[in-house]
Every structure is written in structure tokens, then in C-alpha cells.
mmCIF file of C-alpha atoms in Angstrom:
data_model
loop_
_atom_site.group_PDB
_atom_site.id
_atom_site.type_symbol
_atom_site.label_atom_id
_atom_site.label_comp_id
_atom_site.label_asym_id
_atom_site.label_seq_id
_atom_site.Cartn_x
_atom_site.Cartn_y
_atom_site.Cartn_z
ATOM 1 C CA MET A 1 207.229 274.025 76.920
ATOM 2 C CA ALA A 2 203.771 272.577 77.383
ATOM 3 C CA THR A 3 203.986 270.920 73.973
ATOM 4 C CA GLY A 4 207.317 269.261 74.867
ATOM 5 C CA GLN A 5 205.940 267.978 78.152
ATOM 6 C CA SER A 6 202.904 266.579 76.394
ATOM 7 C CA ALA A 7 205.070 264.827 73.816
ATOM 8 C CA SER A 8 207.277 263.391 76.558
ATOM 9 C CA THR A 9 204.286 262.128 78.489
ATOM 10 C CA GLY A 10 202.861 260.583 75.360
ATOM 11 C CA ALA A 11 206.104 258.740 74.619
ATOM 12 C CA GLU A 12 206.261 257.447 78.186
ATOM 13 C CA ASP A 13 202.676 256.237 77.930
ATOM 14 C CA GLU A 14 203.467 254.422 74.689
ATOM 15 C CA SER A 15 206.545 252.802 76.264
ATOM 16 C CA ALA A 16 204.552 251.680 79.295
ATOM 17 C CA ALA A 17 201.851 250.283 77.052
ATOM 18 C CA ALA A 18 204.414 248.371 74.998
ATOM 19 C CA THR A 19 205.988 246.948 78.149
ATOM 20 C CA LYS A 20 202.581 245.896 79.452
ATOM 21 C CA ALA A 21 201.710 244.287 76.126
ATOM 22 C CA ALA A 22 204.985 242.351 76.089
ATOM 23 C CA ALA A 23 204.342 241.110 79.607
ATOM 24 C CA GLU A 24 200.787 240.072 78.797
ATOM 25 C CA ARG A 25 201.364 238.412 75.427
ATOM 26 C CA GLU A 26 201.470 234.649 75.231
ATOM 27 C CA PRO A 27 205.060 233.337 75.121
ATOM 28 C CA GLY A 28 206.129 231.812 71.830
ATOM 29 C CA VAL A 29 207.611 228.787 73.592
ATOM 30 C CA LYS A 30 206.250 227.086 76.713
ATOM 31 C CA TRP A 31 208.148 224.033 77.908
ATOM 32 C CA ARG A 32 207.953 221.840 80.970
ATOM 33 C CA MET A 33 211.402 220.868 82.192
ATOM 34 C CA GLY A 34 211.597 217.842 84.462
ATOM 35 C CA SER A 35 214.604 217.804 86.756
ATOM 36 C CA ALA A 36 216.704 214.997 88.197
ATOM 37 C CA PHE A 37 217.692 217.311 91.063
ATOM 38 C CA PRO A 38 215.588 219.222 93.624
ATOM 39 C CA SER A 39 215.442 222.968 93.041
ATOM 40 C CA THR A 40 216.888 223.602 96.506
ATOM 41 C CA LEU A 41 219.959 221.395 95.989
ATOM 42 C CA ALA A 42 223.056 223.575 95.640
ATOM 43 C CA ILE A 43 224.551 223.853 92.159
ATOM 44 C CA LEU A 44 222.771 220.860 90.613
ATOM 45 C CA GLY A 45 219.238 222.070 91.305
ATOM 46 C CA THR A 46 219.704 225.795 91.799
ATOM 47 C CA SER A 47 221.373 226.033 88.391
ATOM 48 C CA GLY A 48 218.177 224.678 86.837
ATOM 49 C CA LYS A 49 216.108 227.363 88.528
ATOM 50 C CA ARG A 50 218.639 229.932 87.378
ATOM 51 C CA PHE A 51 218.222 228.751 83.785
ATOM 52 C CA GLU A 52 214.429 228.963 84.138
ATOM 53 C CA GLU A 53 214.673 232.594 85.238
ATOM 54 C CA LYS A 54 217.404 233.668 82.821
ATOM 55 C CA ILE A 55 215.861 232.258 79.649
ATOM 56 C CA SER A 56 212.647 234.150 80.360
ATOM 57 C CA LEU A 57 214.609 237.335 81.017
ATOM 58 C CA VAL A 58 216.860 237.269 77.954
ATOM 59 C CA SER A 59 213.986 236.290 75.645
ATOM 60 C CA ASN A 60 211.757 239.059 77.014
ATOM 61 C CA GLY A 61 209.240 236.418 78.037
ATOM 62 C CA ASP A 62 209.112 234.724 74.635
ATOM 63 C CA ILE A 63 210.612 231.475 75.978
ATOM 64 C CA GLN A 64 209.109 230.108 79.189
ATOM 65 C CA VAL A 65 210.699 226.960 80.632
ATOM 66 C CA ARG A 66 209.016 225.771 83.817
ATOM 67 C CA PHE A 67 211.176 223.782 86.244
ATOM 68 C CA PHE A 68 209.504 220.693 87.753
ATOM 69 C CA GLU A 69 210.869 218.902 90.810
ATOM 70 C CA PRO A 70 212.094 215.274 90.532
ATOM 71 C CA GLY A 71 209.141 212.932 90.226
ATOM 72 C CA ALA A 72 206.604 215.688 89.552
ATOM 73 C CA LEU A 73 206.403 214.726 85.871
ATOM 74 C CA VAL A 74 208.358 211.456 85.744
ATOM 75 C CA PRO A 75 210.914 209.757 88.020
ATOM 76 C CA ALA A 76 214.385 211.277 87.745
ATOM 77 C CA LEU A 77 215.911 208.278 85.998
ATOM 78 C CA GLU A 78 213.108 208.193 83.401
ATOM 79 C CA LEU A 79 213.566 211.745 82.124
ATOM 80 C CA PHE A 80 215.432 210.756 78.983
ATOM 81 C CA ASP A 81 212.658 208.423 77.820
ATOM 82 C CA ALA A 82 210.007 211.055 78.546
ATOM 83 C CA VAL A 83 211.862 213.724 76.572
ATOM 84 C CA SER A 84 212.523 211.245 73.774
ATOM 85 C CA ALA A 85 208.818 210.421 73.511
ATOM 86 C CA GLY A 86 207.808 214.071 73.723
ATOM 87 C CA SER A 87 205.650 213.620 76.816
ATOM 88 C CA VAL A 88 207.994 216.127 78.499
ATOM 89 C CA GLU A 89 209.549 218.877 76.411
ATOM 90 C CA ALA A 90 212.855 219.187 78.267
ATOM 91 C CA GLY A 91 214.921 217.719 81.082
ATOM 92 C CA TRP A 92 217.584 218.935 83.525
ATOM 93 C CA SER A 93 219.954 216.115 84.287
ATOM 94 C CA THR A 94 223.316 214.571 83.490
ATOM 95 C CA ALA A 95 224.212 212.137 80.735
ATOM 96 C CA GLY A 96 225.615 209.397 82.947
ATOM 97 C CA TYR A 97 222.118 208.547 84.145
ATOM 98 C CA TRP A 98 221.394 207.049 80.713
ATOM 99 C CA ALA A 99 224.295 204.570 80.802
ATOM 100 C CA GLY A 100 221.962 201.582 80.599
ATOM 101 C CA LYS A 101 220.623 202.848 77.276
ATOM 102 C CA ILE A 102 223.700 204.625 75.872
ATOM 103 C CA PRO A 103 226.946 203.480 77.554
ATOM 104 C CA ALA A 104 229.013 206.125 75.751
ATOM 105 C CA ALA A 105 226.834 208.896 77.197
ATOM 106 C CA GLN A 106 228.783 208.562 80.435
ATOM 107 C CA PHE A 107 231.712 210.433 78.884
ATOM 108 C CA PHE A 108 229.512 213.518 78.749
ATOM 109 C CA THR A 109 229.124 213.691 82.486
ATOM 110 C CA THR A 110 232.649 212.808 83.545
ATOM 111 C CA VAL A 111 235.598 210.502 82.918
ATOM 112 C CA PRO A 112 237.684 208.716 85.575
ATOM 113 C CA PHE A 113 241.116 210.342 85.684
ATOM 114 C CA GLY A 114 239.789 212.586 82.948
ATOM 115 C CA PRO A 115 240.475 216.145 81.840
ATOM 116 C CA LYS A 116 240.100 219.177 84.051
ATOM 117 C CA LEU A 117 237.549 221.818 83.143
ATOM 118 C CA PRO A 118 239.477 223.845 80.502
ATOM 119 C CA GLU A 119 240.615 220.715 78.696
ATOM 120 C CA PHE A 120 237.154 219.141 78.898
ATOM 121 C CA LEU A 121 235.546 222.239 77.385
ATOM 122 C CA ALA A 122 238.261 222.401 74.725
ATOM 123 C CA TRP A 123 237.465 218.831 73.647
ATOM 124 C CA LEU A 124 233.719 219.449 73.680
ATOM 125 C CA TYR A 125 233.736 222.635 71.631
ATOM 126 C CA TYR A 126 236.901 222.359 69.537
ATOM 127 C CA GLY A 127 237.759 218.660 69.546
ATOM 128 C CA GLY A 128 234.531 217.131 68.249
ATOM 129 C CA GLY A 129 233.134 216.030 71.612
ATOM 130 C CA LEU A 130 229.848 217.906 71.363
ATOM 131 C CA GLU A 131 229.161 216.532 67.880
ATOM 132 C CA LEU A 132 229.705 212.988 69.160
ATOM 133 C CA TRP A 133 227.352 213.639 72.069
ATOM 134 C CA ARG A 134 224.597 214.897 69.790
ATOM 135 C CA ASP A 135 225.110 211.991 67.403
ATOM 136 C CA LEU A 136 224.548 209.574 70.305
ATOM 137 C CA TYR A 137 221.227 211.187 71.224
ATOM 138 C CA LYS A 138 219.946 211.785 67.691
ATOM 139 C CA PRO A 139 218.401 208.300 67.220
ATOM 140 C CA TYR A 140 216.375 208.946 70.372
ATOM 141 C CA ASN A 141 215.001 212.261 69.118
ATOM 142 C CA VAL A 142 216.807 214.167 71.878
ATOM 143 C CA TYR A 143 219.007 217.272 71.588
ATOM 144 C CA PRO A 144 221.539 217.870 74.395
ATOM 145 C CA ILE A 145 223.112 221.173 75.395
ATOM 146 C CA PRO A 146 225.841 221.486 78.061
ATOM 147 C CA CYS A 147 224.100 223.764 80.551
ATOM 148 C CA PHE A 148 225.997 223.558 83.832
ATOM 149 C CA MET A 149 229.393 222.318 84.908
ATOM 150 C CA ASN A 150 230.800 221.511 88.335
ATOM 151 C CA ALA A 151 234.183 221.357 89.991
ATOM 152 C CA ALA A 152 235.788 218.170 91.305
ATOM 153 C CA GLU A 153 233.819 215.852 93.579
ATOM 154 C CA GLY A 154 234.621 213.923 96.708
ATOM 155 C CA SER A 155 235.508 210.265 96.247
ATOM 156 C CA GLY A 156 233.141 208.758 98.781
ATOM 157 C CA TRP A 157 231.712 208.465 102.285
ATOM 158 C CA PHE A 158 232.620 205.426 104.376
ATOM 159 C CA ARG A 159 231.589 204.370 107.870
ATOM 160 C CA LYS A 160 235.078 203.070 108.629
ATOM 161 C CA PRO A 161 238.522 204.027 107.325
ATOM 162 C CA ILE A 162 239.669 202.068 104.276
ATOM 163 C CA GLU A 163 243.126 200.811 105.216
ATOM 164 C CA THR A 164 243.735 198.292 102.431
ATOM 165 C CA LEU A 165 242.209 197.440 99.081
ATOM 166 C CA ASP A 166 240.771 194.333 100.708
ATOM 167 C CA ASP A 167 238.588 196.618 102.854
ATOM 168 C CA LEU A 168 236.672 197.535 99.696
ATOM 169 C CA LYS A 169 235.715 193.959 98.892
ATOM 170 C CA GLY A 170 232.097 193.166 99.617
ATOM 171 C CA LEU A 171 231.062 196.763 100.304
ATOM 172 C CA LYS A 172 227.653 197.811 98.998
ATOM 173 C CA MET A 173 228.071 201.304 97.599
ATOM 174 C CA ARG A 174 226.079 203.832 95.649
ATOM 175 C CA PHE A 175 228.320 204.822 92.756
ATOM 176 C CA PHE A 176 227.790 206.744 89.546
ATOM 177 C CA GLY A 177 229.003 206.384 85.996
ATOM 178 C CA LEU A 178 232.127 204.731 84.719
ATOM 179 C CA GLY A 179 233.683 204.900 88.172
ATOM 180 C CA ALA A 180 231.161 202.294 89.309
ATOM 181 C CA ARG A 181 232.687 199.743 86.949
ATOM 182 C CA VAL A 182 236.109 200.531 88.385
ATOM 183 C CA MET A 183 234.877 199.910 91.921
ATOM 184 C CA GLU A 184 233.296 196.638 90.826
ATOM 185 C CA LYS A 185 236.708 195.536 89.550
ATOM 186 C CA LEU A 186 237.962 195.986 93.104
ATOM 187 C CA GLY A 187 235.187 193.912 94.651
ATOM 188 C CA VAL A 188 232.611 196.594 95.482
ATOM 189 C CA SER A 189 228.932 195.904 94.788
ATOM 190 C CA THR A 190 227.583 199.118 93.245
ATOM 191 C CA GLN A 191 224.153 200.475 92.486
ATOM 192 C CA LEU A 192 222.924 203.755 91.016
ATOM 193 C CA LEU A 193 220.505 205.734 93.173
ATOM 194 C CA ALA A 194 219.048 209.182 92.563
ATOM 195 C CA GLY A 195 220.247 211.815 95.032
ATOM 196 C CA GLY A 196 217.127 211.833 97.181
ATOM 197 C CA ASP A 197 217.244 208.064 97.673
ATOM 198 C CA ILE A 198 220.798 207.862 99.003
ATOM 199 C CA TYR A 199 220.412 209.037 102.615
ATOM 200 C CA PRO A 200 217.591 206.589 103.448
ATOM 201 C CA ALA A 201 219.561 203.727 101.876
ATOM 202 C CA LEU A 202 222.638 204.677 103.900
ATOM 203 C CA GLU A 203 220.613 205.092 107.082
ATOM 204 C CA LEU A 204 218.853 201.733 106.696
ATOM 205 C CA GLY A 205 222.058 199.908 105.802
ATOM 206 C CA THR A 206 220.885 199.051 102.299
ATOM 207 C CA ILE A 207 224.246 200.478 101.249
ATOM 208 C CA ASP A 208 227.443 200.677 103.293
ATOM 209 C CA ALA A 209 228.996 203.674 101.561
ATOM 210 C CA THR A 210 228.245 206.267 98.914
ATOM 211 C CA GLU A 211 229.570 208.944 96.651
ATOM 212 C CA PHE A 212 227.384 211.627 95.163
ATOM 213 C CA SER A 213 228.897 215.029 94.579
ATOM 214 C CA MET A 214 231.050 217.807 96.000
ATOM 215 C CA PRO A 215 231.144 218.891 99.668
ATOM 216 C CA VAL A 216 228.531 221.657 99.443
ATOM 217 C CA ILE A 217 226.009 219.226 97.939
ATOM 218 C CA ASP A 218 226.924 216.203 100.054
ATOM 219 C CA GLU A 219 226.519 218.333 103.183
ATOM 220 C CA GLU A 220 222.971 219.282 102.176
ATOM 221 C CA LEU A 221 222.110 215.610 101.762
ATOM 222 C CA GLY A 222 223.387 214.854 105.266
ATOM 223 C CA PHE A 223 225.871 212.057 104.606
ATOM 224 C CA GLN A 224 228.136 213.414 107.368
ATOM 225 C CA GLU A 225 225.517 212.393 109.926
ATOM 226 C CA ILE A 226 226.032 208.697 109.159
ATOM 227 C CA ALA A 227 229.465 208.194 107.606
ATOM 228 C CA LYS A 228 232.432 209.968 109.187
ATOM 229 C CA ASN A 229 235.194 209.225 106.665
ATOM 230 C CA TYR A 230 235.173 211.430 103.563
ATOM 231 C CA TYR A 231 237.742 210.498 100.917
ATOM 232 C CA PHE A 232 239.467 212.591 98.248
ATOM 233 C CA PRO A 233 240.401 213.180 95.458
ATOM 234 C CA GLY A 234 237.400 212.392 93.283
ATOM 235 C CA TRP A 235 239.393 210.413 90.725
ATOM 236 C CA HIS A 236 236.142 209.115 89.240
ATOM 237 C CA GLN A 237 234.709 212.598 88.688
ATOM 238 C CA PRO A 238 237.392 215.299 88.411
ATOM 239 C CA ASP A 239 234.653 217.586 87.089
ATOM 240 C CA SER A 240 231.157 217.089 85.722
ATOM 241 C CA ILE A 241 228.876 218.359 83.008
ATOM 242 C CA GLY A 242 225.138 218.770 83.336
ATOM 243 C CA GLU A 243 222.774 218.804 80.405
ATOM 244 C CA LEU A 244 219.615 220.418 79.192
ATOM 245 C CA ILE A 245 217.940 217.778 77.031
ATOM 246 C CA ILE A 246 215.230 218.847 74.616
ATOM 247 C CA ASN A 247 212.826 216.859 72.502
ATOM 248 C CA MET A 248 214.218 217.165 68.973
ATOM 249 C CA ASP A 249 210.871 218.122 67.433
ATOM 250 C CA ARG A 250 210.531 220.944 69.961
ATOM 251 C CA TRP A 251 214.079 222.082 69.282
ATOM 252 C CA ASN A 252 213.588 222.074 65.511
ATOM 253 C CA ALA A 253 210.417 224.137 65.909
ATOM 254 C CA LEU A 254 212.409 227.044 67.370
ATOM 255 C CA THR A 255 213.576 229.956 65.258
ATOM 256 C CA GLU A 256 217.330 230.439 64.875
ATOM 257 C CA HIS A 257 217.071 233.399 67.234
ATOM 258 C CA GLN A 258 215.309 231.311 69.878
ATOM 259 C CA LYS A 259 217.898 228.546 69.536
ATOM 260 C CA ALA A 260 220.673 231.092 70.012
ATOM 261 C CA LEU A 261 218.999 232.398 73.161
ATOM 262 C CA VAL A 262 218.797 228.904 74.663
ATOM 263 C CA GLU A 263 222.406 228.045 73.754
ATOM 264 C CA THR A 264 223.728 231.369 75.035
ATOM 265 C CA THR A 265 221.818 231.124 78.305
ATOM 266 C CA CYS A 266 223.252 227.655 78.848
ATOM 267 C CA GLY A 267 226.740 228.996 78.166
ATOM 268 C CA ASP A 268 226.208 231.708 80.764
ATOM 269 C CA ASN A 269 225.007 229.061 83.209
ATOM 270 C CA VAL A 270 228.135 226.959 82.648
ATOM 271 C CA TYR A 271 230.601 229.679 83.608
ATOM 272 C CA HIS A 272 228.419 230.793 86.536
ATOM 273 C CA GLU A 273 228.252 227.282 87.994
ATOM 274 C CA VAL A 274 231.960 226.598 87.432
ATOM 275 C CA ALA A 275 232.723 229.656 89.552
ATOM 276 C CA GLU A 276 230.075 228.959 92.181
ATOM 277 C CA SER A 277 231.024 225.313 92.610
ATOM 278 C CA ALA A 278 234.718 226.156 93.027
ATOM 279 C CA ALA A 279 233.960 228.886 95.572
ATOM 280 C CA SER A 280 231.519 226.883 97.694
ATOM 281 C CA GLN A 281 233.543 223.947 99.023
ATOM 282 C CA PHE A 282 235.771 225.078 101.870
ATOM 283 C CA GLY A 283 232.944 226.250 104.158
ATOM 284 C CA PRO A 284 231.220 222.842 104.167
ATOM 285 C CA LEU A 285 234.548 221.058 104.688
ATOM 286 C CA LYS A 286 235.245 223.148 107.785
ATOM 287 C CA ARG A 287 231.768 222.453 109.181
ATOM 288 C CA MET A 288 232.118 218.730 108.518
ATOM 289 C CA GLN A 289 235.354 218.601 110.476
ATOM 290 C CA GLU A 290 233.688 220.402 113.368
ATOM 291 C CA LYS A 291 231.059 217.627 113.389
ATOM 292 C CA GLY A 292 233.611 214.835 113.593
ATOM 293 C CA VAL A 293 234.162 214.006 109.941
ATOM 294 C CA THR A 294 237.702 212.963 109.033
ATOM 295 C CA LEU A 295 238.851 214.212 105.630
ATOM 296 C CA ARG A 296 241.141 211.647 104.034
ATOM 297 C CA ARG A 297 243.188 211.401 100.850
ATOM 298 C CA TRP A 298 243.622 208.116 99.045
ATOM 299 C CA PRO A 299 247.234 206.898 99.183
ATOM 300 C CA ASP A 300 249.045 206.724 95.845
ATOM 301 C CA SER A 301 248.798 202.923 95.943
ATOM 302 C CA PHE A 302 244.985 203.160 95.901
ATOM 303 C CA LEU A 303 244.982 205.718 93.092
ATOM 304 C CA GLU A 304 247.245 203.450 91.049
ATOM 305 C CA ALA A 305 244.834 200.562 91.620
ATOM 306 C CA PHE A 306 241.863 202.707 90.569
ATOM 307 C CA LEU A 307 243.733 203.879 87.454
ATOM 308 C CA ASN A 308 244.739 200.360 86.423
ATOM 309 C CA ALA A 309 241.172 199.154 86.902
ATOM 310 C CA TRP A 310 239.916 202.080 84.805
ATOM 311 C CA LYS A 311 242.260 201.157 81.971
ATOM 312 C CA GLU A 312 240.806 197.634 82.000
ATOM 313 C CA VAL A 313 237.226 198.887 82.151
ATOM 314 C CA SER A 314 237.681 201.361 79.296
ATOM 315 C CA GLN A 315 239.105 198.687 76.993
ATOM 316 C CA GLU A 316 236.415 196.160 77.923
ATOM 317 C CA GLU A 317 233.631 198.664 77.280
ATOM 318 C CA ALA A 318 235.219 199.776 73.996
ATOM 319 C CA ALA A 319 235.351 196.158 72.820
ATOM 320 C CA LYS A 320 231.620 195.755 73.501
ATOM 321 C CA ASP A 321 230.283 199.016 72.083
ATOM 322 C CA PRO A 322 231.454 200.805 68.897
ATOM 323 C CA ASP A 323 230.070 204.149 70.075
ATOM 324 C CA PHE A 324 231.958 203.867 73.350
ATOM 325 C CA LYS A 325 235.155 203.141 71.425
ATOM 326 C CA LYS A 326 234.555 206.066 69.088
ATOM 327 C CA VAL A 327 234.164 208.543 71.943
ATOM 328 C CA LEU A 328 237.042 207.038 73.936
ATOM 329 C CA ASP A 329 239.362 207.236 70.919
ATOM 330 C CA SER A 330 238.365 210.840 70.249
ATOM 331 C CA LEU A 331 239.001 211.944 73.821
ATOM 332 C CA THR A 332 242.235 209.958 74.110
ATOM 333 C CA GLU A 333 243.665 211.456 70.922
ATOM 334 C CA PHE A 334 242.656 214.967 71.935
ATOM 335 C CA ARG A 335 244.248 214.559 75.368
ATOM 336 C CA LYS A 336 247.431 213.255 73.793
ATOM 337 C CA ASN A 337 247.695 216.402 71.692
ATOM 338 C CA TYR A 338 246.547 218.718 74.475
ATOM 339 C CA ALA A 339 249.342 217.345 76.683
ATOM 340 C CA ILE A 340 251.866 219.097 74.426
ATOM 341 C CA TRP A 341 250.425 222.403 75.621
ATOM 342 C CA ARG A 342 249.552 221.336 79.163
ATOM 343 C CA ASN A 343 253.028 220.053 79.987
ATOM 344 C CA LEU A 344 254.620 223.292 78.831
ATOM 345 C CA SER A 345 252.118 225.769 80.228
ATOM 346 C CA GLU A 346 251.169 224.460 83.686
ATOM 347 C CA VAL A 347 253.284 225.254 86.732
ATOM 348 C CA PRO A 348 254.154 222.061 88.689
ATOM 349 C CA SER A 349 251.923 221.537 91.735
ATOM 350 C CA GLN A 350 254.806 221.832 94.234
ATOM 351 C CA PHE A 351 255.084 225.501 93.281
#
């Protein structure tokens, strides 16, 4: 009996020692990850902190990715260049921010009147979308991984109701991605601002209106305090993808096992954030209404105008940029084929 107890105690001591050694050993990978979103910002930022924690956990401490707040390493809109140069190992952002450098990258955040989440993921993983995305970034020495994904967004915050299309003309509005070009077609003057810069610009009157994200995120940023008309649906961003971007040299230095851990942790983050973003919207909408916000839906005539403008924009951009055309053609063809299944399988909305 005494011998068994001694053996058991010895095994426990060895296990404890091994655990302590694992905790104390230097991680194999130590990356700094600059973020475009504050760590406290629902979904967009909190998902980055979740990735930071999860990758350490699943790798048993071998991969340490430290989350840095926007501006702590580089300004949010300069993350891509920093990761490309290797001055920052990784970034937490979304591809549409790099539109000035890579116009086709915007497809890998969202597409106006684009696919819903299942169809978007189907194109990415089984329709060649992810390969196109990585081909776009390869010349810049950057490796992208889809690492979070969000539900549909709101369409915008306005100080006054928009009664006619003429009411849009001359407005100064913060707008993101390909949807900004659509709004410009309708006479809106758009500019891209990082999330933390929007409220001051709205408050000071530098911009008249804005869109940013979904209700739970927009509420945190306080837009409801200034603009009382919140429009839906988010035709410009029916869902969105977020990316983990990694310096290619750093990525290539990983073992296959380490790469699999990073990819798998991102996949886990995607499904977690899809669920969280879908479940988090109705509470903020109720609170907004209690504070005097009017929730409005665009009339069909407006949606038709937005769609027609998008068709013009997509063809104009495709004519200017071969990569844009290549991605547009890929997505369009996939959606055409996917419609065979979608039209048969989906129950009409009136039911």
C-alpha cells in the first residue's frame, strides 16, 4: 500500500513538474498583433482578444500573439504596410481598409448586395475565393486568414430623415468599402475614417452622416447621441469578414503543426463571432428606440437605386483593374450556380 502511494505521489510530482516546465519555457512563436479595432469594441475588438487567448491555450503556450490597441504600434490604416514590411508580425483588421492599395481586396470584407454568410463561406472555401485573396496579398509579402465574421450591418445614421434621393446629394458621410462608391454615384461625398475617429467628426460636423457596423457596435460608439435616424437594411454590407494578416516570412517560418493551430483557431473564432453577432443586436435596438432613435427601412425605390449604382460601379472598377475583374467574375459565376440550390432550398421570406 505504501509503495503504491509513493508511486502515485511520484507520478503526480512528475506531472506537476512537466506542467511547470511547459509554463516556464520560452514560446516558440512570439508575435505582436496590431489591431484596427479597440479591444473593448464588441465583436470587432473582443474577437481579437479572444484569438489572443485561444491560440495560447490550444498551442500550450507555444504560440503567443500579443494584441496591441489601435495606434499602439502603427495607425489602424497603416497596419497592412507594417505587416508587409515585417515591422509588425501580424494585424487584426479587415481587407476593405486596403482599397487604396488593392481595390479587389474589398471583396474580402463585404460586397454590396452580396451573398449571405453560408454562401460567402462556400465561395471562399469551395469556390476559389480564398485562393484569390491570398494571390492578391502575395506580392506584398502578406498572408491573410479569415478570422472573424459578422452578421449584417446597419445602413447608416442620419440627422434628418431621407425622404428622397435628392436628400442624399451633398451629404458628407463616412462610408466604407465598395458601398462608398455607390453613395458617390448618388451625390454623397464620402470619406473613410477609422472607428475611433467617427464620433468626433460627427459631433463637430465634419461629416453629416455615417455608417460603421451593426447595432451593438454602433451603440458603443455613441452615434445615437447625435443622429436619430438609423436606416436598414445594410445593403452595402450584408455580412463582413475580418482578417488576421501575417507577415509571409513569419508564416513560412512556422511548422505545419503551428500553421494548423493558427488556421483552426481562426476557424473557431469565425463560428463564435457569427453566433455572437447575430445574437447581440436586438437589445441595442430596443435601447436606441427608448432614447429617441427612429429605426427606418429604405423604401424599395432607394434599394433599386443603390443596386443600379452598384452595377455601374462594379463594371467601372472591373474595367480599370484586372484583379478586380477576376474576383468579380469568380464571385458572380459562383453565385449564379449557387442560385440553383438557393432558389430550391430556401423558404420564401413571407413564410
